[in-house]
PDB file of C-alpha atoms in Angstrom:
ATOM      1  CA  UNK T   1     -12.067  25.868  -6.282  1.00  0.00           C
ATOM      2  CA  UNK T   2     -15.603  25.621  -7.545  1.00  0.00           C
ATOM      3  CA  UNK T   3     -15.188  22.302  -9.258  1.00  0.00           C
ATOM      4  CA  UNK T   4     -13.608  20.662  -6.275  1.00  0.00           C
ATOM      5  CA  UNK T   5     -16.695  18.899  -5.120  1.00  0.00           C
ATOM      6  CA  UNK T   6     -16.626  15.140  -5.290  1.00  0.00           C
ATOM      7  CA  UNK T   7     -19.957  13.744  -6.381  1.00  0.00           C
ATOM      8  CA  UNK T   8     -20.130  10.230  -5.038  1.00  0.00           C
ATOM      9  CA  UNK T   9     -23.273   8.171  -4.962  1.00  0.00           C
ATOM     10  CA  UNK T  10     -25.441  11.248  -5.445  1.00  0.00           C
ATOM     11  CA  UNK T  11     -23.843  13.007  -2.486  1.00  0.00           C
ATOM     12  CA  UNK T  12     -21.449  15.951  -2.553  1.00  0.00           C
ATOM     13  CA  UNK T  13     -18.173  15.786  -0.654  1.00  0.00           C
ATOM     14  CA  UNK T  14     -15.812  18.726  -0.254  1.00  0.00           C
ATOM     15  CA  UNK T  15     -13.054  16.478   1.101  1.00  0.00           C
ATOM     16  CA  UNK T  16     -11.425  13.744  -0.966  1.00  0.00           C
ATOM     17  CA  UNK T  17      -9.834  11.709   1.805  1.00  0.00           C
ATOM     18  CA  UNK T  18     -11.875   8.681   2.810  1.00  0.00           C
ATOM     19  CA  UNK T  19     -10.774   7.032   6.029  1.00  0.00           C
ATOM     20  CA  UNK T  20     -11.316   3.777   7.917  1.00  0.00           C
ATOM     21  CA  UNK T  21     -12.004   2.805  11.532  1.00  0.00           C
ATOM     22  CA  UNK T  22      -9.770  -0.296  11.671  1.00  0.00           C
ATOM     23  CA  UNK T  23      -6.645  -0.745  13.787  1.00  0.00           C
ATOM     24  CA  UNK T  24      -6.900   2.351  16.003  1.00  0.00           C
ATOM     25  CA  UNK T  25      -5.282   1.963  19.418  1.00  0.00           C
ATOM     26  CA  UNK T  26      -8.505   3.228  20.974  1.00  0.00           C
ATOM     27  CA  UNK T  27     -11.768   4.410  19.485  1.00  0.00           C
ATOM     28  CA  UNK T  28     -11.357   7.840  21.040  1.00  0.00           C
ATOM     29  CA  UNK T  29      -8.727   8.578  18.408  1.00  0.00           C
ATOM     30  CA  UNK T  30     -11.302   8.269  15.625  1.00  0.00           C
ATOM     31  CA  UNK T  31     -13.266  11.523  16.150  1.00  0.00           C
ATOM     32  CA  UNK T  32      -9.996  13.423  16.662  1.00  0.00           C
ATOM     33  CA  UNK T  33      -8.617  12.000  13.430  1.00  0.00           C
ATOM     34  CA  UNK T  34     -11.841  12.871  11.592  1.00  0.00           C
ATOM     35  CA  UNK T  35     -11.714  16.457  12.837  1.00  0.00           C
ATOM     36  CA  UNK T  36      -8.041  16.833  11.940  1.00  0.00           C
ATOM     37  CA  UNK T  37      -8.318  15.258   8.493  1.00  0.00           C
ATOM     38  CA  UNK T  38     -11.656  16.721   7.480  1.00  0.00           C
ATOM     39  CA  UNK T  39     -12.607  13.290   6.163  1.00  0.00           C
ATOM     40  CA  UNK T  40     -16.328  13.103   5.414  1.00  0.00           C
ATOM     41  CA  UNK T  41     -16.660   9.366   4.808  1.00  0.00           C
ATOM     42  CA  UNK T  42     -15.408   6.489   6.935  1.00  0.00           C
ATOM     43  CA  UNK T  43     -15.597   2.725   6.701  1.00  0.00           C
ATOM     44  CA  UNK T  44     -16.874   0.324   9.339  1.00  0.00           C
ATOM     45  CA  UNK T  45     -17.160  -3.470   9.374  1.00  0.00           C
ATOM     46  CA  UNK T  46     -19.882  -5.802  10.648  1.00  0.00           C
ATOM     47  CA  UNK T  47     -19.055  -8.776  12.854  1.00  0.00           C
ATOM     48  CA  UNK T  48     -20.673 -11.244  15.251  1.00  0.00           C
ATOM     49  CA  UNK T  49     -20.624  -9.856  18.794  1.00  0.00           C
ATOM     50  CA  UNK T  50     -18.523 -11.566  21.402  1.00  0.00           C
ATOM     51  CA  UNK T  51     -21.341 -12.516  23.762  1.00  0.00           C
ATOM     52  CA  UNK T  52     -18.929 -13.003  26.663  1.00  0.00           C
ATOM     53  CA  UNK T  53     -17.317  -9.579  26.408  1.00  0.00           C
ATOM     54  CA  UNK T  54     -18.641  -6.051  26.595  1.00  0.00           C
ATOM     55  CA  UNK T  55     -17.623  -4.078  23.556  1.00  0.00           C
ATOM     56  CA  UNK T  56     -17.923  -0.434  22.623  1.00  0.00           C
ATOM     57  CA  UNK T  57     -20.302   0.790  19.946  1.00  0.00           C
ATOM     58  CA  UNK T  58     -17.964   2.190  17.330  1.00  0.00           C
ATOM     59  CA  UNK T  59     -20.750   4.210  15.707  1.00  0.00           C
ATOM     60  CA  UNK T  60     -20.813   6.448  18.783  1.00  0.00           C
ATOM     61  CA  UNK T  61     -17.346   7.675  17.862  1.00  0.00           C
ATOM     62  CA  UNK T  62     -18.353   8.831  14.390  1.00  0.00           C
ATOM     63  CA  UNK T  63     -19.927  12.306  14.161  1.00  0.00           C
ATOM     64  CA  UNK T  64     -23.299  12.411  12.413  1.00  0.00           C
ATOM     65  CA  UNK T  65     -22.016  14.646   9.607  1.00  0.00           C
ATOM     66  CA  UNK T  66     -19.586  11.921   8.501  1.00  0.00           C
ATOM     67  CA  UNK T  67     -21.046   9.455   5.989  1.00  0.00           C
ATOM     68  CA  UNK T  68     -20.717   5.808   6.942  1.00  0.00           C
ATOM     69  CA  UNK T  69     -19.292   3.400   4.417  1.00  0.00           C
ATOM     70  CA  UNK T  70     -19.913  -0.103   5.779  1.00  0.00           C
ATOM     71  CA  UNK T  71     -17.753  -2.738   4.148  1.00  0.00           C
ATOM     72  CA  UNK T  72     -18.518  -6.358   3.410  1.00  0.00           C
ATOM     73  CA  UNK T  73     -15.180  -7.602   4.709  1.00  0.00           C
ATOM     74  CA  UNK T  74     -15.315 -11.219   5.730  1.00  0.00           C
ATOM     75  CA  UNK T  75     -17.467 -12.087   2.721  1.00  0.00           C
ATOM     76  CA  UNK T  76     -16.006 -14.831   0.560  1.00  0.00           C
ATOM     77  CA  UNK T  77     -18.541 -14.666  -2.224  1.00  0.00           C
ATOM     78  CA  UNK T  78     -21.147 -12.357  -3.745  1.00  0.00           C
ATOM     79  CA  UNK T  79     -24.003 -13.889  -1.785  1.00  0.00           C
ATOM     80  CA  UNK T  80     -22.354 -13.159   1.562  1.00  0.00           C
ATOM     81  CA  UNK T  81     -21.454  -9.633   0.485  1.00  0.00           C
ATOM     82  CA  UNK T  82     -25.066  -8.979  -0.511  1.00  0.00           C
ATOM     83  CA  UNK T  83     -26.283 -10.296   2.839  1.00  0.00           C
ATOM     84  CA  UNK T  84     -23.908  -8.049   4.800  1.00  0.00           C
ATOM     85  CA  UNK T  85     -24.884  -5.029   2.689  1.00  0.00           C
ATOM     86  CA  UNK T  86     -28.578  -5.574   3.383  1.00  0.00           C
ATOM     87  CA  UNK T  87     -27.942  -5.969   7.108  1.00  0.00           C
ATOM     88  CA  UNK T  88     -25.866  -2.775   7.207  1.00  0.00           C
ATOM     89  CA  UNK T  89     -28.599  -0.816   5.466  1.00  0.00           C
ATOM     90  CA  UNK T  90     -31.309  -2.217   7.718  1.00  0.00           C
ATOM     91  CA  UNK T  91     -29.172  -1.265  10.694  1.00  0.00           C
ATOM     92  CA  UNK T  92     -29.455   2.345   9.636  1.00  0.00           C
ATOM     93  CA  UNK T  93     -26.065   2.832   8.003  1.00  0.00           C
ATOM     94  CA  UNK T  94     -27.462   4.351   4.831  1.00  0.00           C
ATOM     95  CA  UNK T  95     -27.143   3.269   1.208  1.00  0.00           C
ATOM     96  CA  UNK T  96     -23.374   3.320   0.785  1.00  0.00           C
ATOM     97  CA  UNK T  97     -21.591  -0.015   0.726  1.00  0.00           C
ATOM     98  CA  UNK T  98     -17.991  -0.948   0.037  1.00  0.00           C
ATOM     99  CA  UNK T  99     -17.951  -4.362  -1.583  1.00  0.00           C
ATOM    100  CA  UNK T 100     -15.005  -6.346  -0.353  1.00  0.00           C
ATOM    101  CA  UNK T 101     -14.944 -10.017  -1.303  1.00  0.00           C
ATOM    102  CA  UNK T 102     -11.750 -11.804  -0.420  1.00  0.00           C
ATOM    103  CA  UNK T 103     -10.917 -15.463  -0.757  1.00  0.00           C
ATOM    104  CA  UNK T 104      -7.138 -15.175  -0.832  1.00  0.00           C
ATOM    105  CA  UNK T 105      -5.944 -14.803   2.734  1.00  0.00           C
ATOM    106  CA  UNK T 106      -2.266 -14.461   1.905  1.00  0.00           C
ATOM    107  CA  UNK T 107      -2.373 -11.254  -0.135  1.00  0.00           C
ATOM    108  CA  UNK T 108      -6.004 -10.322   0.614  1.00  0.00           C
ATOM    109  CA  UNK T 109      -6.583  -9.887  -3.102  1.00  0.00           C
ATOM    110  CA  UNK T 110     -10.163  -8.943  -3.921  1.00  0.00           C
ATOM    111  CA  UNK T 111     -12.120 -11.470  -5.969  1.00  0.00           C
ATOM    112  CA  UNK T 112     -13.085  -9.269  -8.917  1.00  0.00           C
ATOM    113  CA  UNK T 113     -15.595 -11.740 -10.329  1.00  0.00           C
ATOM    114  CA  UNK T 114     -17.607 -12.158  -7.125  1.00  0.00           C
ATOM    115  CA  UNK T 115     -17.348  -8.416  -6.526  1.00  0.00           C
ATOM    116  CA  UNK T 116     -18.917  -7.718  -9.914  1.00  0.00           C
ATOM    117  CA  UNK T 117     -21.759 -10.143  -9.173  1.00  0.00           C
ATOM    118  CA  UNK T 118     -22.456  -8.457  -5.821  1.00  0.00           C
ATOM    119  CA  UNK T 119     -22.318  -5.016  -7.437  1.00  0.00           C
ATOM    120  CA  UNK T 120     -24.898  -6.006 -10.052  1.00  0.00           C
ATOM    121  CA  UNK T 121     -27.323  -7.190  -7.379  1.00  0.00           C
ATOM    122  CA  UNK T 122     -26.853  -4.342  -4.905  1.00  0.00           C
ATOM    123  CA  UNK T 123     -26.924  -1.490  -7.428  1.00  0.00           C
ATOM    124  CA  UNK T 124     -30.343  -2.794  -8.560  1.00  0.00           C
ATOM    125  CA  UNK T 125     -31.491  -2.625  -4.942  1.00  0.00           C
ATOM    126  CA  UNK T 126     -30.622   1.049  -4.767  1.00  0.00           C
ATOM    127  CA  UNK T 127     -27.323   0.800  -2.941  1.00  0.00           C
ATOM    128  CA  UNK T 128     -24.485   3.207  -3.689  1.00  0.00           C
ATOM    129  CA  UNK T 129     -21.922   0.548  -4.438  1.00  0.00           C
ATOM    130  CA  UNK T 130     -18.193   1.131  -4.077  1.00  0.00           C
ATOM    131  CA  UNK T 131     -16.445  -2.045  -5.208  1.00  0.00           C
ATOM    132  CA  UNK T 132     -12.899  -2.705  -3.990  1.00  0.00           C
ATOM    133  CA  UNK T 133     -11.028  -4.346  -6.858  1.00  0.00           C
ATOM    134  CA  UNK T 134      -7.748  -5.188  -8.459  1.00  0.00           C
ATOM    135  CA  UNK T 135      -7.396  -2.508 -11.169  1.00  0.00           C
ATOM    136  CA  UNK T 136      -8.626  -3.964 -14.464  1.00  0.00           C
ATOM    137  CA  UNK T 137     -10.101  -1.678 -17.137  1.00  0.00           C
ATOM    138  CA  UNK T 138     -12.628  -4.092 -18.709  1.00  0.00           C
ATOM    139  CA  UNK T 139     -13.848  -5.001 -15.232  1.00  0.00           C
ATOM    140  CA  UNK T 140     -14.162  -1.325 -14.312  1.00  0.00           C
ATOM    141  CA  UNK T 141     -16.374  -0.769 -17.369  1.00  0.00           C
ATOM    142  CA  UNK T 142     -18.511  -3.738 -16.350  1.00  0.00           C
ATOM    143  CA  UNK T 143     -18.819  -2.307 -12.832  1.00  0.00           C
ATOM    144  CA  UNK T 144     -19.872   1.034 -14.306  1.00  0.00           C
ATOM    145  CA  UNK T 145     -22.488  -0.635 -16.471  1.00  0.00           C
ATOM    146  CA  UNK T 146     -23.714  -2.545 -13.438  1.00  0.00           C
ATOM    147  CA  UNK T 147     -24.383   0.764 -11.695  1.00  0.00           C
ATOM    148  CA  UNK T 148     -21.378   1.113  -9.381  1.00  0.00           C
ATOM    149  CA  UNK T 149     -21.125   4.566  -7.788  1.00  0.00           C
ATOM    150  CA  UNK T 150     -17.324   4.453  -8.008  1.00  0.00           C
ATOM    151  CA  UNK T 151     -14.520   1.983  -8.577  1.00  0.00           C
ATOM    152  CA  UNK T 152     -11.936   1.471  -5.853  1.00  0.00           C
ATOM    153  CA  UNK T 153      -8.716  -0.046  -7.203  1.00  0.00           C
ATOM    154  CA  UNK T 154      -5.994  -1.109  -4.810  1.00  0.00           C
ATOM    155  CA  UNK T 155      -2.580   0.534  -4.875  1.00  0.00           C
ATOM    156  CA  UNK T 156      -0.977  -2.398  -3.061  1.00  0.00           C
ATOM    157  CA  UNK T 157      -2.287  -5.220  -0.842  1.00  0.00           C
ATOM    158  CA  UNK T 158      -4.266  -4.160   2.242  1.00  0.00           C
ATOM    159  CA  UNK T 159      -2.182  -2.910   5.135  1.00  0.00           C
ATOM    160  CA  UNK T 160       1.161  -3.174   3.314  1.00  0.00           C
ATOM    161  CA  UNK T 161       1.871   0.581   3.082  1.00  0.00           C
ATOM    162  CA  UNK T 162       3.735  -0.038  -0.174  1.00  0.00           C
ATOM    163  CA  UNK T 163       2.027   2.699  -2.164  1.00  0.00           C
ATOM    164  CA  UNK T 164       0.972   2.824  -5.798  1.00  0.00           C
ATOM    165  CA  UNK T 165       2.403  -0.446  -7.097  1.00  0.00           C
ATOM    166  CA  UNK T 166      -0.432  -0.706  -9.595  1.00  0.00           C
ATOM    167  CA  UNK T 167      -0.005   2.859 -10.839  1.00  0.00           C
ATOM    168  CA  UNK T 168      -0.115   2.217 -14.626  1.00  0.00           C
ATOM    169  CA  UNK T 169      -3.247   0.110 -14.250  1.00  0.00           C
ATOM    170  CA  UNK T 170      -4.941   2.735 -12.086  1.00  0.00           C
ATOM    171  CA  UNK T 171      -4.027   5.354 -14.711  1.00  0.00           C
ATOM    172  CA  UNK T 172      -6.008   3.362 -17.307  1.00  0.00           C
ATOM    173  CA  UNK T 173      -9.061   3.454 -15.039  1.00  0.00           C
ATOM    174  CA  UNK T 174      -8.697   7.184 -14.408  1.00  0.00           C
ATOM    175  CA  UNK T 175      -8.423   7.923 -18.119  1.00  0.00           C
ATOM    176  CA  UNK T 176     -11.358   5.803 -19.171  1.00  0.00           C
ATOM    177  CA  UNK T 177     -13.841   5.525 -16.342  1.00  0.00           C
ATOM    178  CA  UNK T 178     -16.936   7.688 -16.116  1.00  0.00           C
ATOM    179  CA  UNK T 179     -17.400   7.054 -12.395  1.00  0.00           C
ATOM    180  CA  UNK T 180     -15.078   8.339  -9.664  1.00  0.00           C
ATOM    181  CA  UNK T 181     -11.892   6.350  -9.069  1.00  0.00           C
ATOM    182  CA  UNK T 182     -10.998   6.016  -5.399  1.00  0.00           C
ATOM    183  CA  UNK T 183      -7.584   4.507  -4.748  1.00  0.00           C
ATOM    184  CA  UNK T 184      -8.021   2.158  -1.802  1.00  0.00           C
ATOM    185  CA  UNK T 185      -5.515   0.006   0.080  1.00  0.00           C
ATOM    186  CA  UNK T 186      -1.765   0.095   0.196  1.00  0.00           C
ATOM    187  CA  UNK T 187      -1.274   3.835   0.531  1.00  0.00           C
ATOM    188  CA  UNK T 188       1.282   4.171   3.309  1.00  0.00           C
ATOM    189  CA  UNK T 189       2.465   7.762   3.141  1.00  0.00           C
ATOM    190  CA  UNK T 190       0.913  11.154   2.443  1.00  0.00           C
ATOM    191  CA  UNK T 191       3.277  11.527  -0.538  1.00  0.00           C
ATOM    192  CA  UNK T 192       1.709   8.398  -2.075  1.00  0.00           C
ATOM    193  CA  UNK T 193      -1.768   9.830  -1.568  1.00  0.00           C
ATOM    194  CA  UNK T 194      -0.597  13.041  -3.223  1.00  0.00           C
ATOM    195  CA  UNK T 195       0.789  11.014  -6.138  1.00  0.00           C
ATOM    196  CA  UNK T 196      -2.554   9.265  -6.600  1.00  0.00           C
ATOM    197  CA  UNK T 197      -4.383  12.603  -6.623  1.00  0.00           C
ATOM    198  CA  UNK T 198      -1.830  14.198  -8.971  1.00  0.00           C
ATOM    199  CA  UNK T 199      -2.490  11.494 -11.528  1.00  0.00           C
ATOM    200  CA  UNK T 200      -6.190  12.272 -11.385  1.00  0.00           C
ATOM    201  CA  UNK T 201      -7.696   9.909  -8.856  1.00  0.00           C
ATOM    202  CA  UNK T 202     -10.940  11.375  -7.536  1.00  0.00           C
ATOM    203  CA  UNK T 203     -10.252  10.368  -3.936  1.00  0.00           C
ATOM    204  CA  UNK T 204      -8.191   8.011  -1.804  1.00  0.00           C
ATOM    205  CA  UNK T 205      -9.176   5.746   1.071  1.00  0.00           C
ATOM    206  CA  UNK T 206      -6.571   5.462   3.826  1.00  0.00           C
ATOM    207  CA  UNK T 207      -6.915   3.423   6.999  1.00  0.00           C
ATOM    208  CA  UNK T 208      -3.804   1.571   8.201  1.00  0.00           C
ATOM    209  CA  UNK T 209      -1.346   4.385   7.489  1.00  0.00           C
ATOM    210  CA  UNK T 210      -3.343   6.773   9.644  1.00  0.00           C
ATOM    211  CA  UNK T 211      -4.605   4.415  12.350  1.00  0.00           C
ATOM    212  CA  UNK T 212      -1.232   2.818  13.074  1.00  0.00           C
ATOM    213  CA  UNK T 213       0.827   6.016  12.987  1.00  0.00           C
ATOM    214  CA  UNK T 214       2.192   7.060  16.376  1.00  0.00           C
ATOM    215  CA  UNK T 215      -0.120  10.081  16.172  1.00  0.00           C
ATOM    216  CA  UNK T 216      -3.203   9.253  14.068  1.00  0.00           C
ATOM    217  CA  UNK T 217      -4.643  12.731  14.506  1.00  0.00           C
ATOM    218  CA  UNK T 218      -1.537  14.434  13.076  1.00  0.00           C
ATOM    219  CA  UNK T 219      -1.257  11.813  10.337  1.00  0.00           C
ATOM    220  CA  UNK T 220      -4.879  12.445   9.399  1.00  0.00           C
ATOM    221  CA  UNK T 221      -4.023  16.110   8.965  1.00  0.00           C
ATOM    222  CA  UNK T 222      -0.936  15.218   6.917  1.00  0.00           C
ATOM    223  CA  UNK T 223      -2.990  13.036   4.573  1.00  0.00           C
ATOM    224  CA  UNK T 224      -5.590  15.770   4.185  1.00  0.00           C
ATOM    225  CA  UNK T 225      -2.887  18.244   3.145  1.00  0.00           C
ATOM    226  CA  UNK T 226      -1.349  15.714   0.758  1.00  0.00           C
ATOM    227  CA  UNK T 227      -4.680  14.930  -0.873  1.00  0.00           C
ATOM    228  CA  UNK T 228      -5.403  18.645  -1.293  1.00  0.00           C
ATOM    229  CA  UNK T 229      -1.901  19.268  -2.701  1.00  0.00           C
ATOM    230  CA  UNK T 230      -2.228  16.420  -5.188  1.00  0.00           C
ATOM    231  CA  UNK T 231      -5.712  17.473  -6.234  1.00  0.00           C
ATOM    232  CA  UNK T 232      -4.675  21.094  -6.687  1.00  0.00           C
ATOM    233  CA  UNK T 233      -1.662  20.005  -8.776  1.00  0.00           C
ATOM    234  CA  UNK T 234      -3.882  17.836 -10.961  1.00  0.00           C
ATOM    235  CA  UNK T 235      -6.280  20.711 -11.584  1.00  0.00           C
ATOM    236  CA  UNK T 236      -3.377  23.074 -12.281  1.00  0.00           C
ATOM    237  CA  UNK T 237      -2.147  20.674 -15.017  1.00  0.00           C
ATOM    238  CA  UNK T 238       1.454  19.787 -14.439  1.00  0.00           C
ATOM    239  CA  UNK T 239       4.361  20.775 -16.677  1.00  0.00           C
ATOM    240  CA  UNK T 240       5.910  17.978 -18.719  1.00  0.00           C
ATOM    241  CA  UNK T 241       9.059  16.117 -17.742  1.00  0.00           C
ATOM    242  CA  UNK T 242      12.000  16.088 -20.161  1.00  0.00           C
ATOM    243  CA  UNK T 243      15.322  14.292 -20.481  1.00  0.00           C
ATOM    244  CA  UNK T 244      17.433  17.362 -21.189  1.00  0.00           C
ATOM    245  CA  UNK T 245      17.718  20.356 -18.909  1.00  0.00           C
ATOM    246  CA  UNK T 246      15.716  23.461 -19.699  1.00  0.00           C
ATOM    247  CA  UNK T 247      17.124  26.544 -18.044  1.00  0.00           C
ATOM    248  CA  UNK T 248      14.836  28.409 -15.754  1.00  0.00           C
ATOM    249  CA  UNK T 249      16.979  31.529 -15.854  1.00  0.00           C
ATOM    250  CA  UNK T 250      17.869  33.319 -19.119  1.00  0.00           C
ATOM    251  CA  UNK T 251      20.994  31.882 -20.770  1.00  0.00           C
ATOM    252  CA  UNK T 252      21.988  35.205 -22.369  1.00  0.00           C
ATOM    253  CA  UNK T 253      22.870  38.675 -21.164  1.00  0.00           C
ATOM    254  CA  UNK T 254      25.215  37.634 -18.368  1.00  0.00           C
ATOM    255  CA  UNK T 255      27.756  40.242 -17.158  1.00  0.00           C
ATOM    256  CA  UNK T 256      30.677  40.160 -19.657  1.00  0.00           C
ATOM    257  CA  UNK T 257      28.758  38.651 -22.590  1.00  0.00           C
TER     258      UNK T 257
ATOM    259  CA  UNK O   1     -35.783 -25.405  23.698  1.00  0.00           C
ATOM    260  CA  UNK O   2     -32.654 -25.019  21.633  1.00  0.00           C
ATOM    261  CA  UNK O   3     -31.634 -22.074  19.479  1.00  0.00           C
ATOM    262  CA  UNK O   4     -28.425 -21.186  17.691  1.00  0.00           C
ATOM    263  CA  UNK O   5     -26.721 -17.935  18.636  1.00  0.00           C
ATOM    264  CA  UNK O   6     -23.905 -16.919  16.309  1.00  0.00           C
ATOM    265  CA  UNK O   7     -23.607 -20.538  15.264  1.00  0.00           C
ATOM    266  CA  UNK O   8     -23.514 -21.956  18.805  1.00  0.00           C
ATOM    267  CA  UNK O   9     -26.311 -24.134  20.141  1.00  0.00           C
ATOM    268  CA  UNK O  10     -27.906 -22.772  23.321  1.00  0.00           C
ATOM    269  CA  UNK O  11     -30.608 -24.173  25.555  1.00  0.00           C
ATOM    270  CA  UNK O  12     -33.029 -21.457  26.663  1.00  0.00           C
ATOM    271  CA  UNK O  13     -36.434 -21.080  28.251  1.00  0.00           C
ATOM    272  CA  UNK O  14     -39.129 -19.715  25.916  1.00  0.00           C
ATOM    273  CA  UNK O  15     -38.743 -15.945  25.751  1.00  0.00           C
ATOM    274  CA  UNK O  16     -38.799 -12.933  23.475  1.00  0.00           C
ATOM    275  CA  UNK O  17     -35.818 -11.587  21.649  1.00  0.00           C
ATOM    276  CA  UNK O  18     -35.760  -8.534  23.932  1.00  0.00           C
ATOM    277  CA  UNK O  19     -35.649 -10.767  27.018  1.00  0.00           C
ATOM    278  CA  UNK O  20     -32.782 -12.833  25.633  1.00  0.00           C
ATOM    279  CA  UNK O  21     -30.776  -9.698  24.891  1.00  0.00           C
ATOM    280  CA  UNK O  22     -31.444  -8.354  28.386  1.00  0.00           C
ATOM    281  CA  UNK O  23     -30.359 -11.662  29.972  1.00  0.00           C
ATOM    282  CA  UNK O  24     -27.166 -11.590  28.009  1.00  0.00           C
ATOM    283  CA  UNK O  25     -26.567  -7.999  29.126  1.00  0.00           C
ATOM    284  CA  UNK O  26     -25.793  -6.897  25.589  1.00  0.00           C
ATOM    285  CA  UNK O  27     -25.701  -3.227  24.573  1.00  0.00           C
ATOM    286  CA  UNK O  28     -28.942  -3.007  22.599  1.00  0.00           C
ATOM    287  CA  UNK O  29     -27.903   0.229  20.912  1.00  0.00           C
ATOM    288  CA  UNK O  30     -24.969  -1.439  19.229  1.00  0.00           C
ATOM    289  CA  UNK O  31     -26.726  -4.641  18.215  1.00  0.00           C
ATOM    290  CA  UNK O  32     -27.935  -5.759  14.826  1.00  0.00           C
ATOM    291  CA  UNK O  33     -30.070  -8.896  14.939  1.00  0.00           C
ATOM    292  CA  UNK O  34     -30.754 -11.369  12.191  1.00  0.00           C
ATOM    293  CA  UNK O  35     -33.258 -14.119  12.933  1.00  0.00           C
ATOM    294  CA  UNK O  36     -33.318 -16.939  10.404  1.00  0.00           C
ATOM    295  CA  UNK O  37     -31.674 -14.581   7.909  1.00  0.00           C
ATOM    296  CA  UNK O  38     -34.304 -11.878   8.445  1.00  0.00           C
ATOM    297  CA  UNK O  39     -33.225  -8.635  10.051  1.00  0.00           C
ATOM    298  CA  UNK O  40     -35.349  -7.801  13.093  1.00  0.00           C
ATOM    299  CA  UNK O  41     -35.489  -4.111  13.891  1.00  0.00           C
ATOM    300  CA  UNK O  42     -35.175  -3.144  17.537  1.00  0.00           C
ATOM    301  CA  UNK O  43     -38.795  -2.014  17.813  1.00  0.00           C
ATOM    302  CA  UNK O  44     -39.883  -5.596  17.143  1.00  0.00           C
ATOM    303  CA  UNK O  45     -37.590  -7.306  19.659  1.00  0.00           C
ATOM    304  CA  UNK O  46     -40.163  -7.238  22.518  1.00  0.00           C
ATOM    305  CA  UNK O  47     -42.812  -8.915  20.351  1.00  0.00           C
ATOM    306  CA  UNK O  48     -40.573 -11.491  18.680  1.00  0.00           C
ATOM    307  CA  UNK O  49     -41.083 -14.844  20.426  1.00  0.00           C
ATOM    308  CA  UNK O  50     -38.159 -17.191  19.873  1.00  0.00           C
ATOM    309  CA  UNK O  51     -38.957 -20.641  18.533  1.00  0.00           C
ATOM    310  CA  UNK O  52     -37.143 -23.939  18.905  1.00  0.00           C
ATOM    311  CA  UNK O  53     -34.439 -24.239  16.256  1.00  0.00           C
ATOM    312  CA  UNK O  54     -34.217 -20.504  15.557  1.00  0.00           C
ATOM    313  CA  UNK O  55     -30.922 -19.276  14.196  1.00  0.00           C
ATOM    314  CA  UNK O  56     -29.901 -15.920  15.610  1.00  0.00           C
ATOM    315  CA  UNK O  57     -27.050 -13.763  14.427  1.00  0.00           C
ATOM    316  CA  UNK O  58     -26.069 -11.060  16.883  1.00  0.00           C
ATOM    317  CA  UNK O  59     -23.886  -8.557  15.085  1.00  0.00           C
ATOM    318  CA  UNK O  60     -22.394  -5.159  15.683  1.00  0.00           C
ATOM    319  CA  UNK O  61     -20.282  -2.646  13.834  1.00  0.00           C
ATOM    320  CA  UNK O  62     -16.576  -2.780  14.502  1.00  0.00           C
ATOM    321  CA  UNK O  63     -13.491  -1.030  13.205  1.00  0.00           C
ATOM    322  CA  UNK O  64     -12.586  -1.915   9.640  1.00  0.00           C
ATOM    323  CA  UNK O  65     -11.059  -0.432   6.529  1.00  0.00           C
TER     324      UNK O  65
END
């Protein structure tokens, strides 16, 4: 499929499954999952080091051909998100940044207002900004105007595996946005990723569902297949649903008729 | 002199950033350092003399979604 290149932040991706590095049982599973899923972009977070404990460098587990998408998780306002983004870029992680500003610790709902403020600042500084938001069409248009490289609406709260609970709202973004829509958070099963792609999402970001599966490598492959199936179905333009049955076989010309 | 490392007050002898990191036996390759809200690239660690009251953030990338 010639058109099946995802243009995101000025970079071409031939795979539409974005993955995350959180919650893996051990870091060694990450490169295996990346190879199995074909994912070309993966998130990482930035935290204070535990001075008293030796920790592994997670970046060593990510092949160089995979684009890093540092997130600003932990930020509670735009200012903190901007600070984390600048640190990540200075640390050599490139220009991509996932803005994640969360003040609600019960549902981990993104703070759309602070996220917009951070997007405005960082896009001006040349970052490729991927804001993680609650799906809201007017906000998405504001993010676009602010220079966001994509909009990443949540399907359900982070880590819940409940799927596309916000489906009608995401559909509004897909129909009206001029930047890629990447469904992030809440996708728990490959079938839900396929559903997001069928409805026209440009990509999905899946972390928990892959990382906490018994076999993350196999689940990465399953999500890759689901994303490809959903994307192919979207491009093929699906037949319409109807209330009444429509015979697939001819209704005339049977034996004794 | 006293400095703050990741928010905690520490008493140290005058030294460079590189020396402090070596004393703490931290994996330099994985470290991102912010000194008084300015990022200090690794090449400048040996020439960065710590001052009394400095606020250091020692960060690294971890798993996250």
